[in-house]
mmCIF file of N, CA and C in Angstrom:
data_model
loop_
_atom_site.group_PDB
_atom_site.id
_atom_site.type_symbol
_atom_site.label_atom_id
_atom_site.label_comp_id
_atom_site.label_asym_id
_atom_site.label_seq_id
_atom_site.Cartn_x
_atom_site.Cartn_y
_atom_site.Cartn_z
ATOM 1 N N UNK A 1 198.735 174.253 -1.841
ATOM 2 C CA UNK A 1 198.475 173.113 -1.003
ATOM 3 C C UNK A 1 197.128 173.228 -0.309
ATOM 4 N N UNK A 2 196.650 174.425 -0.041
ATOM 5 C CA UNK A 2 195.384 174.585 0.664
ATOM 6 C C UNK A 2 194.211 174.134 -0.196
ATOM 7 N N UNK A 3 194.248 174.392 -1.506
ATOM 8 C CA UNK A 3 193.141 174.005 -2.376
ATOM 9 C C UNK A 3 192.982 172.488 -2.418
ATOM 10 N N UNK A 4 194.070 171.759 -2.481
ATOM 11 C CA UNK A 4 193.999 170.305 -2.452
ATOM 12 C C UNK A 4 193.381 169.793 -1.157
ATOM 13 N N UNK A 5 193.704 170.429 -0.071
ATOM 14 C CA UNK A 5 193.135 170.054 1.231
ATOM 15 C C UNK A 5 191.634 170.310 1.247
ATOM 16 N N UNK A 6 191.195 171.468 0.762
ATOM 17 C CA UNK A 6 189.780 171.815 0.766
ATOM 18 C C UNK A 6 188.972 170.923 -0.169
ATOM 19 N N UNK A 7 189.482 170.678 -1.365
ATOM 20 C CA UNK A 7 188.773 169.820 -2.314
ATOM 21 C C UNK A 7 188.579 168.423 -1.748
ATOM 22 N N UNK A 8 189.598 167.930 -1.114
ATOM 23 C CA UNK A 8 189.554 166.574 -0.579
ATOM 24 C C UNK A 8 188.503 166.415 0.521
ATOM 25 N N UNK A 9 188.253 167.453 1.287
ATOM 26 C CA UNK A 9 187.353 167.336 2.429
ATOM 27 C C UNK A 9 185.946 167.911 2.220
ATOM 28 N N UNK A 10 185.827 168.919 1.362
ATOM 29 C CA UNK A 10 184.546 169.607 1.257
ATOM 30 C C UNK A 10 183.904 169.532 -0.123
ATOM 31 N N UNK A 11 184.472 168.804 -1.043
ATOM 32 C CA UNK A 11 183.920 168.726 -2.395
ATOM 33 C C UNK A 11 183.192 167.407 -2.633
ATOM 34 N N UNK A 12 182.726 166.758 -1.573
ATOM 35 C CA UNK A 12 182.036 165.477 -1.679
ATOM 36 C C UNK A 12 180.519 165.614 -1.680
ATOM 37 N N UNK A 13 179.997 166.822 -1.585
ATOM 38 C CA UNK A 13 178.560 167.040 -1.495
ATOM 39 C C UNK A 13 178.032 167.675 -2.783
ATOM 40 N N UNK A 14 176.754 167.418 -3.084
ATOM 41 C CA UNK A 14 176.079 167.970 -4.268
ATOM 42 C C UNK A 14 176.830 167.626 -5.551
ATOM 43 N N UNK A 15 177.194 166.378 -5.680
ATOM 44 C CA UNK A 15 177.919 165.899 -6.852
ATOM 45 C C UNK A 15 176.939 165.245 -7.834
ATOM 46 N N UNK A 16 177.248 165.257 -9.135
ATOM 47 C CA UNK A 16 176.354 164.604 -10.093
ATOM 48 C C UNK A 16 176.469 163.081 -10.100
ATOM 49 N N UNK A 17 177.569 162.522 -9.610
ATOM 50 C CA UNK A 17 177.772 161.077 -9.609
ATOM 51 C C UNK A 17 177.957 160.560 -8.181
ATOM 52 N N UNK A 18 177.695 159.263 -7.989
ATOM 53 C CA UNK A 18 177.827 158.659 -6.662
ATOM 54 C C UNK A 18 179.275 158.383 -6.284
ATOM 55 N N UNK A 19 180.132 158.160 -7.272
ATOM 56 C CA UNK A 19 181.541 157.856 -7.025
ATOM 57 C C UNK A 19 182.394 158.686 -7.967
ATOM 58 N N UNK A 20 183.641 158.950 -7.570
ATOM 59 C CA UNK A 20 184.514 159.711 -8.451
ATOM 60 C C UNK A 20 185.930 159.819 -7.933
ATOM 61 N N UNK A 21 186.766 160.514 -8.702
ATOM 62 C CA UNK A 21 188.180 160.702 -8.386
ATOM 63 C C UNK A 21 188.433 162.188 -8.195
ATOM 64 N N UNK A 22 189.102 162.556 -7.105
ATOM 65 C CA UNK A 22 189.508 163.935 -6.845
ATOM 66 C C UNK A 22 191.001 163.939 -6.577
ATOM 67 N N UNK A 23 191.726 164.837 -7.234
ATOM 68 C CA UNK A 23 193.176 165.007 -7.052
ATOM 69 C C UNK A 23 193.972 163.732 -7.340
ATOM 70 N N UNK A 24 193.553 162.995 -8.350
ATOM 71 C CA UNK A 24 194.254 161.783 -8.802
ATOM 72 C C UNK A 24 194.409 160.730 -7.707
ATOM 73 N N UNK A 25 193.528 160.759 -6.721
ATOM 74 C CA UNK A 25 193.539 159.749 -5.673
ATOM 75 C C UNK A 25 192.585 158.630 -6.073
ATOM 76 N N UNK A 26 192.617 157.486 -5.438
ATOM 77 C CA UNK A 26 191.722 156.380 -5.817
ATOM 78 C C UNK A 26 190.250 156.795 -5.771
ATOM 79 N N UNK A 27 189.460 156.110 -6.594
ATOM 80 C CA UNK A 27 188.027 156.411 -6.656
ATOM 81 C C UNK A 27 187.387 156.176 -5.298
ATOM 82 N N UNK A 28 186.446 157.052 -4.943
ATOM 83 C CA UNK A 28 185.787 156.947 -3.646
ATOM 84 C C UNK A 28 184.332 157.395 -3.769
ATOM 85 N N UNK A 29 183.507 157.039 -2.793
ATOM 86 C CA UNK A 29 182.100 157.460 -2.854
ATOM 87 C C UNK A 29 181.943 158.918 -2.415
ATOM 88 N N UNK A 30 180.954 159.595 -2.992
ATOM 89 C CA UNK A 30 180.596 160.941 -2.560
ATOM 90 C C UNK A 30 179.411 160.832 -1.617
ATOM 91 N N UNK A 31 179.204 161.842 -0.777
ATOM 92 C CA UNK A 31 178.187 161.769 0.265
ATOM 93 C C UNK A 31 176.784 162.103 -0.227
ATOM 94 N N UNK A 32 176.650 163.059 -1.107
ATOM 95 C CA UNK A 32 175.320 163.457 -1.569
ATOM 96 C C UNK A 32 175.363 163.782 -3.053
ATOM 97 N N UNK A 33 174.365 163.299 -3.772
ATOM 98 C CA UNK A 33 174.273 163.600 -5.199
ATOM 99 C C UNK A 33 173.078 164.512 -5.445
ATOM 100 N N UNK A 34 173.117 165.231 -6.567
ATOM 101 C CA UNK A 34 172.009 166.101 -6.932
ATOM 102 C C UNK A 34 171.348 165.563 -8.190
ATOM 103 N N UNK A 35 170.118 165.911 -8.375
ATOM 104 C CA UNK A 35 169.381 165.507 -9.567
ATOM 105 C C UNK A 35 169.616 166.561 -10.640
ATOM 106 N N UNK A 36 170.057 166.122 -11.844
ATOM 107 C CA UNK A 36 170.403 167.062 -12.889
ATOM 108 C C UNK A 36 169.532 166.956 -14.137
ATOM 109 N N UNK A 37 169.031 165.771 -14.432
ATOM 110 C CA UNK A 37 168.202 165.607 -15.623
ATOM 111 C C UNK A 37 166.829 166.196 -15.360
ATOM 112 N N UNK A 38 166.385 167.080 -16.246
ATOM 113 C CA UNK A 38 165.078 167.694 -16.080
ATOM 114 C C UNK A 38 164.147 167.152 -17.153
ATOM 115 N N UNK A 39 163.018 166.618 -16.729
ATOM 116 C CA UNK A 39 162.063 166.034 -17.650
ATOM 117 C C UNK A 39 161.102 167.112 -18.172
ATOM 118 N N UNK A 40 160.659 166.940 -19.402
ATOM 119 C CA UNK A 40 159.674 167.848 -19.983
ATOM 120 C C UNK A 40 158.400 167.759 -19.147
ATOM 121 N N UNK A 41 157.780 168.896 -18.805
ATOM 122 C CA UNK A 41 156.557 168.850 -18.004
ATOM 123 C C UNK A 41 155.467 168.027 -18.694
ATOM 124 N N UNK A 42 154.734 167.258 -17.909
ATOM 125 C CA UNK A 42 153.642 166.457 -18.446
ATOM 126 C C UNK A 42 152.423 166.617 -17.552
ATOM 127 N N UNK A 43 151.253 166.378 -18.137
ATOM 128 C CA UNK A 43 149.987 166.594 -17.450
ATOM 129 C C UNK A 43 149.256 165.271 -17.273
ATOM 130 N N UNK A 44 148.702 165.082 -16.086
ATOM 131 C CA UNK A 44 147.928 163.871 -15.787
ATOM 132 C C UNK A 44 146.563 164.269 -15.242
ATOM 133 N N UNK A 45 145.528 163.416 -15.417
ATOM 134 C CA UNK A 45 144.239 163.706 -14.795
ATOM 135 C C UNK A 45 144.363 163.614 -13.274
ATOM 136 N N UNK A 46 143.680 164.504 -12.569
ATOM 137 C CA UNK A 46 143.869 164.582 -11.126
ATOM 138 C C UNK A 46 142.598 165.100 -10.472
ATOM 139 N N UNK A 47 141.950 164.292 -9.651
ATOM 140 C CA UNK A 47 140.716 164.655 -8.964
ATOM 141 C C UNK A 47 141.020 165.141 -7.541
ATOM 142 N N UNK A 48 140.031 165.712 -6.892
ATOM 143 C CA UNK A 48 140.197 166.209 -5.515
ATOM 144 C C UNK A 48 140.579 165.084 -4.550
ATOM 145 N N UNK A 49 139.975 163.916 -4.703
ATOM 146 C CA UNK A 49 140.292 162.794 -3.821
ATOM 147 C C UNK A 49 141.727 162.324 -3.998
ATOM 148 N N UNK A 50 142.271 162.447 -5.215
ATOM 149 C CA UNK A 50 143.667 162.063 -5.452
ATOM 150 C C UNK A 50 144.617 162.924 -4.622
ATOM 151 N N UNK A 51 144.321 164.201 -4.534
ATOM 152 C CA UNK A 51 145.181 165.104 -3.761
ATOM 153 C C UNK A 51 145.181 164.717 -2.286
ATOM 154 N N UNK A 52 144.018 164.365 -1.784
ATOM 155 C CA UNK A 52 143.907 164.015 -0.365
ATOM 156 C C UNK A 52 144.489 162.634 -0.064
ATOM 157 N N UNK A 53 144.298 161.677 -0.965
ATOM 158 C CA UNK A 53 144.634 160.286 -0.678
ATOM 159 C C UNK A 53 145.960 159.808 -1.279
ATOM 160 N N UNK A 54 146.322 160.292 -2.466
ATOM 161 C CA UNK A 54 147.423 159.671 -3.207
ATOM 162 C C UNK A 54 148.613 160.573 -3.516
ATOM 163 N N UNK A 55 148.562 161.840 -3.194
ATOM 164 C CA UNK A 55 149.616 162.760 -3.627
ATOM 165 C C UNK A 55 150.535 163.109 -2.472
ATOM 166 N N UNK A 56 151.824 162.858 -2.652
ATOM 167 C CA UNK A 56 152.841 163.199 -1.651
ATOM 168 C C UNK A 56 153.849 164.123 -2.332
ATOM 169 N N UNK A 57 153.781 165.448 -2.095
ATOM 170 C CA UNK A 57 154.655 166.387 -2.802
ATOM 171 C C UNK A 57 156.147 166.150 -2.575
ATOM 172 N N UNK A 58 156.530 165.619 -1.436
ATOM 173 C CA UNK A 58 157.952 165.388 -1.172
ATOM 174 C C UNK A 58 158.409 164.010 -1.642
ATOM 175 N N UNK A 59 157.503 163.221 -2.204
ATOM 176 C CA UNK A 59 157.839 161.877 -2.663
ATOM 177 C C UNK A 59 158.421 161.867 -4.064
ATOM 178 N N UNK A 60 158.679 160.678 -4.576
ATOM 179 C CA UNK A 60 159.213 160.503 -5.920
ATOM 180 C C UNK A 60 158.102 160.013 -6.847
ATOM 181 N N UNK A 61 158.196 160.391 -8.120
ATOM 182 C CA UNK A 61 157.232 159.974 -9.132
ATOM 183 C C UNK A 61 157.960 159.080 -10.123
ATOM 184 N N UNK A 62 157.412 157.902 -10.372
ATOM 185 C CA UNK A 62 158.052 156.948 -11.270
ATOM 186 C C UNK A 62 157.629 157.223 -12.711
ATOM 187 N N UNK A 63 158.615 157.436 -13.596
ATOM 188 C CA UNK A 63 158.372 157.658 -15.021
ATOM 189 C C UNK A 63 159.315 156.762 -15.818
ATOM 190 N N UNK A 64 159.322 156.943 -17.136
ATOM 191 C CA UNK A 64 160.202 156.139 -17.980
ATOM 192 C C UNK A 64 161.682 156.465 -17.755
ATOM 193 N N UNK A 65 162.001 157.608 -17.147
ATOM 194 C CA UNK A 65 163.389 157.956 -16.829
ATOM 195 C C UNK A 65 163.818 157.450 -15.456
ATOM 196 N N UNK A 66 162.890 156.902 -14.698
ATOM 197 C CA UNK A 66 163.192 156.422 -13.354
ATOM 198 C C UNK A 66 162.387 157.199 -12.330
ATOM 199 N N UNK A 67 162.822 157.173 -11.095
ATOM 200 C CA UNK A 67 162.132 157.888 -10.019
ATOM 201 C C UNK A 67 162.583 159.343 -10.019
ATOM 202 N N UNK A 68 161.638 160.240 -10.220
ATOM 203 C CA UNK A 68 161.961 161.660 -10.295
ATOM 204 C C UNK A 68 161.418 162.429 -9.106
ATOM 205 N N UNK A 69 162.154 163.453 -8.730
ATOM 206 C CA UNK A 69 161.757 164.324 -7.624
ATOM 207 C C UNK A 69 160.921 165.468 -8.193
ATOM 208 N N UNK A 70 159.823 165.795 -7.535
ATOM 209 C CA UNK A 70 158.944 166.861 -8.011
ATOM 210 C C UNK A 70 159.609 168.217 -7.776
ATOM 211 N N UNK A 71 159.846 168.936 -8.872
ATOM 212 C CA UNK A 71 160.400 170.279 -8.760
ATOM 213 C C UNK A 71 159.269 171.310 -8.700
ATOM 214 N N UNK A 72 158.221 171.075 -9.512
ATOM 215 C CA UNK A 72 157.080 171.983 -9.536
ATOM 216 C C UNK A 72 155.834 171.201 -9.915
ATOM 217 N N UNK A 73 154.740 171.440 -9.215
ATOM 218 C CA UNK A 73 153.457 170.813 -9.515
ATOM 219 C C UNK A 73 152.403 171.914 -9.603
ATOM 220 N N UNK A 74 151.669 171.925 -10.723
ATOM 221 C CA UNK A 74 150.644 172.928 -10.942
ATOM 222 C C UNK A 74 149.309 172.232 -11.157
ATOM 223 N N UNK A 75 148.316 172.577 -10.345
ATOM 224 C CA UNK A 75 146.995 171.951 -10.451
ATOM 225 C C UNK A 75 146.040 172.915 -11.131
ATOM 226 N N UNK A 76 145.360 172.437 -12.169
ATOM 227 C CA UNK A 76 144.338 173.212 -12.868
ATOM 228 C C UNK A 76 142.982 172.722 -12.371
ATOM 229 N N UNK A 77 142.290 173.535 -11.598
ATOM 230 C CA UNK A 77 141.053 173.115 -10.944
ATOM 231 C C UNK A 77 139.902 172.881 -11.923
ATOM 232 N N UNK A 78 139.606 173.791 -12.855
ATOM 233 C CA UNK A 78 138.412 173.556 -13.679
ATOM 234 C C UNK A 78 138.485 172.285 -14.527
ATOM 235 N N UNK A 79 139.682 171.932 -14.987
ATOM 236 C CA UNK A 79 139.808 170.748 -15.851
ATOM 237 C C UNK A 79 140.329 169.527 -15.099
ATOM 238 N N UNK A 80 140.610 169.654 -13.807
ATOM 239 C CA UNK A 80 141.078 168.550 -12.953
ATOM 240 C C UNK A 80 142.322 167.866 -13.513
ATOM 241 N N UNK A 81 143.373 168.636 -13.719
ATOM 242 C CA UNK A 81 144.648 168.080 -14.180
ATOM 243 C C UNK A 81 145.776 168.566 -13.272
ATOM 244 N N UNK A 82 146.876 167.846 -13.324
ATOM 245 C CA UNK A 82 148.076 168.195 -12.565
ATOM 246 C C UNK A 82 149.257 168.157 -13.528
ATOM 247 N N UNK A 83 149.994 169.252 -13.614
ATOM 248 C CA UNK A 83 151.182 169.322 -14.462
ATOM 249 C C UNK A 83 152.412 169.213 -13.572
ATOM 250 N N UNK A 84 153.289 168.257 -13.876
ATOM 251 C CA UNK A 84 154.474 167.996 -13.049
ATOM 252 C C UNK A 84 155.748 168.299 -13.821
ATOM 253 N N UNK A 85 156.690 168.919 -13.128
ATOM 254 C CA UNK A 85 158.057 169.099 -13.629
ATOM 255 C C UNK A 85 158.956 168.312 -12.692
ATOM 256 N N UNK A 86 159.709 167.356 -13.234
ATOM 257 C CA UNK A 86 160.522 166.446 -12.415
ATOM 258 C C UNK A 86 162.000 166.608 -12.713
ATOM 259 N N UNK A 87 162.825 166.259 -11.718
ATOM 260 C CA UNK A 87 164.275 166.184 -11.877
ATOM 261 C C UNK A 87 164.707 164.764 -11.548
ATOM 262 N N UNK A 88 165.609 164.221 -12.358
ATOM 263 C CA UNK A 88 166.103 162.852 -12.195
ATOM 264 C C UNK A 88 167.604 162.869 -11.987
ATOM 265 N N UNK A 89 168.110 161.778 -11.413
ATOM 266 C CA UNK A 89 169.559 161.596 -11.251
ATOM 267 C C UNK A 89 170.164 161.164 -12.547
#
């Protein structure tokens, strides 16, 4: 009986979906979802002014998969490029 109680109250966070069913009860919303789809890293041209004016590391990047969260960003200075690794919902 304790496991059913714990699942019902504490298993609503870091879920892959926004809504779901736990313990055969009616479908309900979950509180927080995590991003699971990982996009192949891609490289874009990136100048010094772009970093100062247009780059927000905590923001989302719009791609063909939707709005992705930056997991890792690597800047190559001599060639002025930025390689991004994104996670999507």
